[in-house]
Amino acid sequence: MISRKTCLVLLSLTLAAGGLSGCGQKTPEQKEEAAYDSSALGYEKTPEVTSVAVTAAGDLLVTGTAVAEGRVRLTSLSGQAYGVTAGRDGRFQASLPQSPGGSLYDLAMEQQGRLMKAEGRLFVPPAGDIDEPPRAVFMRVGAPGLPLWPQAPLLAVADYDAGGALAISGRTENDAMVDIELNGQKAVEVRAGADGVYTALIPLEASVIGQRLVIGVRSRQKYVTHPLTLRAPHAVPSVGMQDGLWYIDRPLVGGGTQVTVVF
């Protein structure tokens, strides 16, 4: 039996991935997706991160969009806040220090006296090469994380929780169909967006916490497989490495923890 809380998380993942028609149902194919946009739901558009680079000084140069001339705030996990003002076109840039264990930043915007938080949190593994974009990920709440670097692989990010929700994302050819396999069996088919980024919910019959899965992803020209251990989520925020992968635990406001894995 799937709990109501699990169903809500699963449904949220599903809506963002463009897939299931109801909690616990499988789908053989997911059609072309639309990017998640809070303004489509009647809300003011929240700030977004579009790219991350490394400066000559070793800091992170974060570029994004907000409302025109809006005040944007980026806050580290330790509580240190950095403020910048977006231009007339809504574009903003912020130079932020890196953390040796990976950098986490919350993104928010001041709008008419209110602080509007972004739909997730920015994570950037330690990076030092100014000629290579870091493996930055925008980790969305209850939705698949989005790889921000242009050279992101076919399998770049995975998200899961203790209740049995599992989603992945990556980058491929623009508008390409992508087949996802789980332990050698076809699980779902999705289409990448115009920017080459795809997200997909992998249907599971039950929680597989503690198990080691093999995820396969096939596009027009590539096929990759990668093992993924779904270790038990932590009850407190944490960042660490296991089997060469980054694991980021984020407790959710309504209960439970979402884990993001960066390949």
Tab-separated table of C-alpha atoms in Angstrom:
chain	number	residue	atom	x	y	z
A	1	MET	CA	0.000	0.000	0.000
A	2	ILE	CA	1.322	3.468	-0.887
A	3	SER	CA	0.955	6.099	1.820
A	4	ARG	CA	-0.662	9.450	1.114
A	5	LYS	CA	2.609	11.294	1.710
A	6	THR	CA	4.452	8.964	-0.671
A	7	CYS	CA	1.722	9.419	-3.252
A	8	LEU	CA	2.056	13.196	-3.036
A	9	VAL	CA	5.817	13.057	-3.533
A	10	LEU	CA	5.402	10.536	-6.343
A	11	LEU	CA	2.746	12.679	-7.984
A	12	SER	CA	4.957	15.756	-7.735
A	13	LEU	CA	7.828	13.882	-9.350
A	14	THR	CA	5.414	12.614	-11.975
A	15	LEU	CA	4.051	16.031	-12.894
A	16	ALA	CA	7.550	17.423	-13.273
A	17	ALA	CA	8.633	14.428	-15.356
A	18	GLY	CA	5.504	14.601	-17.517
A	19	GLY	CA	4.346	11.062	-16.909
A	20	LEU	CA	1.933	9.019	-14.814
A	21	SER	CA	-1.784	9.564	-14.781
A	22	GLY	CA	-2.128	8.502	-11.171
A	23	CYS	CA	-0.175	7.316	-8.146
A	24	GLY	CA	1.277	3.839	-8.595
A	25	GLN	CA	0.360	3.450	-12.270
A	26	LYS	CA	2.937	2.549	-14.896
A	27	THR	CA	3.276	4.179	-18.275
A	28	PRO	CA	5.091	2.725	-21.294
A	29	GLU	CA	5.762	6.104	-22.844
A	30	GLN	CA	5.960	9.697	-21.774
A	31	LYS	CA	5.330	12.328	-24.425
A	32	GLU	CA	7.148	15.593	-24.937
A	33	GLU	CA	7.621	17.520	-21.737
A	34	ALA	CA	7.182	21.148	-20.791
A	35	ALA	CA	9.605	22.799	-18.385
A	36	TYR	CA	8.201	23.211	-14.892
A	37	ASP	CA	7.068	26.806	-14.508
A	38	SER	CA	5.346	28.103	-11.387
A	39	SER	CA	3.882	31.014	-13.347
A	40	ALA	CA	1.819	28.497	-15.332
A	41	LEU	CA	0.047	27.659	-12.079
A	42	GLY	CA	-0.888	31.276	-11.448
A	43	TYR	CA	2.092	32.204	-9.270
A	44	GLU	CA	4.666	34.929	-9.783
A	45	LYS	CA	7.626	33.447	-11.632
A	46	THR	CA	10.377	32.536	-9.165
A	47	PRO	CA	14.110	33.135	-9.776
A	48	GLU	CA	16.038	30.488	-11.713
A	49	VAL	CA	19.693	29.551	-12.200
A	50	THR	CA	20.690	29.093	-15.843
A	51	SER	CA	24.448	28.453	-15.650
A	52	VAL	CA	27.417	28.211	-13.294
A	53	ALA	CA	31.085	28.867	-14.078
A	54	VAL	CA	34.345	29.074	-12.113
A	55	THR	CA	36.175	32.405	-11.919
A	56	ALA	CA	39.948	32.897	-12.011
A	57	ALA	CA	39.793	33.476	-8.253
A	58	GLY	CA	38.137	30.091	-7.736
A	59	ASP	CA	34.683	31.417	-6.895
A	60	LEU	CA	31.421	30.333	-8.501
A	61	LEU	CA	29.887	32.706	-11.043
A	62	VAL	CA	26.157	32.002	-10.913
A	63	THR	CA	23.968	33.358	-13.713
A	64	GLY	CA	20.182	33.321	-13.637
A	65	THR	CA	16.913	35.103	-14.283
A	66	ALA	CA	14.477	36.961	-12.030
A	67	VAL	CA	12.018	39.816	-12.435
A	68	ALA	CA	13.452	42.957	-14.002
A	69	GLU	CA	15.615	44.878	-11.511
A	70	GLY	CA	14.559	42.479	-8.763
A	71	ARG	CA	16.694	41.932	-5.695
A	72	VAL	CA	18.034	38.370	-5.594
A	73	ARG	CA	19.405	36.650	-2.503
A	74	LEU	CA	21.583	33.524	-2.456
A	75	THR	CA	22.116	31.905	0.945
A	76	SER	CA	24.662	29.227	1.802
A	77	LEU	CA	23.949	26.210	3.993
A	78	SER	CA	25.729	28.004	6.854
A	79	GLY	CA	23.339	30.964	6.555
A	80	GLN	CA	25.654	33.436	4.819
A	81	ALA	CA	23.591	35.552	2.410
A	82	TYR	CA	24.752	37.273	-0.778
A	83	GLY	CA	22.572	39.833	-2.559
A	84	VAL	CA	22.595	41.066	-6.162
A	85	THR	CA	20.196	43.072	-8.321
A	86	ALA	CA	18.908	41.768	-11.640
A	87	GLY	CA	19.210	43.965	-14.725
A	88	ARG	CA	16.391	45.433	-16.747
A	89	ASP	CA	16.260	42.176	-18.720
A	90	GLY	CA	15.909	40.179	-15.483
A	91	ARG	CA	19.361	38.623	-15.782
A	92	PHE	CA	21.577	38.479	-12.704
A	93	GLN	CA	25.074	37.288	-11.850
A	94	ALA	CA	26.563	36.551	-8.449
A	95	SER	CA	30.089	35.593	-7.416
A	96	LEU	CA	29.900	33.075	-4.570
A	97	PRO	CA	32.571	31.270	-2.538
A	98	GLN	CA	32.966	27.514	-2.864
A	99	SER	CA	32.826	25.001	-0.037
A	100	PRO	CA	35.431	22.190	-0.020
A	101	GLY	CA	32.696	19.596	0.535
A	102	GLY	CA	30.417	20.890	-2.217
A	103	SER	CA	28.472	24.160	-2.313
A	104	LEU	CA	24.761	24.472	-1.511
A	105	TYR	CA	22.835	27.700	-2.061
A	106	ASP	CA	19.193	28.634	-1.601
A	107	LEU	CA	17.854	31.159	-4.095
A	108	ALA	CA	15.188	33.772	-3.348
A	109	MET	CA	13.911	37.076	-4.680
A	110	GLU	CA	12.419	40.100	-2.940
A	111	GLN	CA	9.134	41.073	-4.572
A	112	GLN	CA	6.811	43.735	-3.173
A	113	GLY	CA	8.086	43.219	0.336
A	114	ARG	CA	7.855	39.422	0.122
A	115	LEU	CA	10.687	36.933	-0.108
A	116	MET	CA	9.884	34.457	-2.886
A	117	LYS	CA	11.968	31.300	-2.759
A	118	ALA	CA	13.009	29.428	-5.884
A	119	GLU	CA	11.604	25.978	-6.643
A	120	GLY	CA	14.730	24.268	-5.314
A	121	ARG	CA	18.361	24.609	-4.272
A	122	LEU	CA	21.645	24.925	-6.176
A	123	PHE	CA	24.363	22.305	-5.627
A	124	VAL	CA	27.865	22.552	-7.088
A	125	PRO	CA	30.575	19.927	-6.435
A	126	PRO	CA	34.085	21.300	-5.800
A	127	ALA	CA	35.408	22.748	-9.055
A	128	GLY	CA	38.657	24.430	-10.009
A	129	ASP	CA	38.946	24.347	-13.806
A	130	ILE	CA	37.899	27.712	-15.251
A	131	ASP	CA	37.743	26.199	-18.747
A	132	GLU	CA	35.218	23.516	-17.773
A	133	PRO	CA	31.753	24.289	-16.347
A	134	PRO	CA	31.215	22.598	-12.959
A	135	ARG	CA	28.649	19.818	-12.539
A	136	ALA	CA	26.060	22.196	-11.120
A	137	VAL	CA	22.556	20.878	-10.444
A	138	PHE	CA	19.385	22.777	-9.625
A	139	MET	CA	17.721	20.423	-7.129
A	140	ARG	CA	13.957	20.923	-7.259
A	141	VAL	CA	11.619	20.034	-4.404
A	142	GLY	CA	9.590	16.923	-5.204
A	143	ALA	CA	10.843	16.927	-8.805
A	144	PRO	CA	13.846	15.673	-10.804
A	145	GLY	CA	17.000	17.759	-10.493
A	146	LEU	CA	18.137	19.694	-13.571
A	147	PRO	CA	21.764	19.396	-14.791
A	148	LEU	CA	23.017	22.896	-15.605
A	149	TRP	CA	26.335	22.155	-17.281
A	150	PRO	CA	26.329	21.908	-21.108
A	151	GLN	CA	28.445	18.732	-21.147
A	152	ALA	CA	26.173	16.849	-18.743
A	153	PRO	CA	26.108	13.115	-19.560
A	154	LEU	CA	23.175	11.021	-20.689
A	155	LEU	CA	22.690	9.972	-17.044
A	156	ALA	CA	23.517	12.982	-14.881
A	157	VAL	CA	21.191	13.130	-11.849
A	158	ALA	CA	18.915	10.809	-9.869
A	159	ASP	CA	16.344	11.694	-7.203
A	160	TYR	CA	14.602	9.307	-4.817
A	161	ASP	CA	12.886	9.066	-1.450
A	162	ALA	CA	12.163	6.329	1.076
A	163	GLY	CA	8.641	5.796	-0.228
A	164	GLY	CA	9.592	4.421	-3.637
A	165	ALA	CA	9.774	7.495	-5.896
A	166	LEU	CA	12.733	7.435	-8.318
A	167	ALA	CA	13.490	9.897	-11.115
A	168	ILE	CA	16.493	10.601	-13.327
A	169	SER	CA	17.618	13.351	-15.674
A	170	GLY	CA	20.396	14.006	-18.154
A	171	ARG	CA	21.315	15.629	-21.421
A	172	THR	CA	21.195	14.274	-24.965
A	173	GLU	CA	20.401	15.463	-28.491
A	174	ASN	CA	17.677	18.108	-28.786
A	175	ASP	CA	14.156	16.610	-28.954
A	176	ALA	CA	15.569	13.060	-28.946
A	177	MET	CA	13.631	10.072	-27.634
A	178	VAL	CA	15.275	8.465	-24.597
A	179	ASP	CA	14.714	4.877	-23.408
A	180	ILE	CA	15.305	4.145	-19.711
A	181	GLU	CA	16.002	0.654	-18.400
A	182	LEU	CA	15.999	-0.638	-14.845
A	183	ASN	CA	18.072	-3.756	-14.175
A	184	GLY	CA	18.066	-4.561	-17.881
A	185	GLN	CA	14.301	-4.181	-18.363
A	186	LYS	CA	12.693	-1.281	-20.232
A	187	ALA	CA	11.005	1.032	-17.744
A	188	VAL	CA	9.886	4.148	-19.597
A	189	GLU	CA	10.423	6.287	-22.695
A	190	VAL	CA	10.579	10.091	-22.722
A	191	ARG	CA	11.501	12.885	-25.087
A	192	ALA	CA	14.231	15.429	-24.360
A	193	GLY	CA	13.413	19.103	-24.576
A	194	ALA	CA	14.656	21.628	-27.091
A	195	ASP	CA	17.730	22.160	-24.902
A	196	GLY	CA	18.520	18.424	-24.842
A	197	VAL	CA	17.600	17.958	-21.166
A	198	TYR	CA	15.197	15.146	-20.269
A	199	THR	CA	13.603	14.095	-16.983
A	200	ALA	CA	11.905	10.781	-16.316
A	201	LEU	CA	10.073	9.039	-13.492
A	202	ILE	CA	10.960	5.361	-13.189
A	203	PRO	CA	7.921	3.402	-11.946
A	204	LEU	CA	8.657	1.127	-8.974
A	205	GLU	CA	6.368	-1.463	-7.417
A	206	ALA	CA	7.719	-0.767	-3.921
A	207	SER	CA	10.544	0.961	-2.108
A	208	VAL	CA	13.980	-0.338	-3.051
A	209	ILE	CA	15.908	1.473	-0.334
A	210	GLY	CA	19.127	-0.391	0.428
A	211	GLN	CA	19.246	-2.071	-2.966
A	212	ARG	CA	21.775	-1.601	-5.753
A	213	LEU	CA	20.081	-0.910	-9.098
A	214	VAL	CA	21.495	-0.703	-12.598
A	215	ILE	CA	20.066	2.167	-14.642
A	216	GLY	CA	20.458	2.143	-18.406
A	217	VAL	CA	19.757	5.086	-20.699
A	218	ARG	CA	19.677	4.910	-24.496
A	219	SER	CA	19.400	7.784	-26.993
A	220	ARG	CA	19.945	8.022	-30.748
A	221	GLN	CA	23.720	7.671	-30.560
A	222	LYS	CA	24.560	6.617	-27.015
A	223	TYR	CA	23.867	3.902	-24.472
A	224	VAL	CA	25.087	4.113	-20.891
A	225	THR	CA	24.559	2.034	-17.770
A	226	HIS	CA	25.437	2.928	-14.213
A	227	PRO	CA	24.927	1.210	-10.852
A	228	LEU	CA	23.065	3.211	-8.218
A	229	THR	CA	22.793	2.299	-4.552
A	230	LEU	CA	19.661	3.736	-2.950
A	231	ARG	CA	21.045	4.162	0.539
A	232	ALA	CA	18.688	5.119	3.341
A	233	PRO	CA	17.879	8.871	3.344
A	234	HIS	CA	19.280	10.947	6.198
A	235	ALA	CA	16.906	12.858	8.467
A	236	VAL	CA	19.122	15.977	8.455
A	237	PRO	CA	20.629	17.946	5.548
A	238	SER	CA	23.888	16.386	4.412
A	239	VAL	CA	26.308	16.188	1.493
A	240	GLY	CA	28.699	13.303	0.924
A	241	MET	CA	30.182	10.862	-1.538
A	242	GLN	CA	29.570	7.143	-1.999
A	243	ASP	CA	30.846	4.934	-4.822
A	244	GLY	CA	32.201	8.049	-6.534
A	245	LEU	CA	28.786	9.761	-6.596
A	246	TRP	CA	27.548	12.818	-4.715
A	247	TYR	CA	24.558	12.235	-2.394
A	248	ILE	CA	22.643	15.277	-1.124
A	249	ASP	CA	19.907	14.754	1.496
A	250	ARG	CA	17.131	17.363	1.819
A	251	PRO	CA	14.427	16.929	4.488
A	252	LEU	CA	11.063	18.069	3.090
A	253	VAL	CA	8.697	20.470	4.839
A	254	GLY	CA	5.816	17.976	4.795
A	255	GLY	CA	7.985	15.143	6.123
A	256	GLY	CA	10.408	12.665	4.615
A	257	THR	CA	13.692	13.297	2.811
A	258	GLN	CA	14.515	13.693	-0.861
A	259	VAL	CA	17.936	12.437	-1.945
A	260	THR	CA	19.650	13.831	-5.042
A	261	VAL	CA	22.533	11.888	-6.581
A	262	VAL	CA	24.964	13.563	-8.997
A	263	PHE	CA	26.825	11.181	-11.314
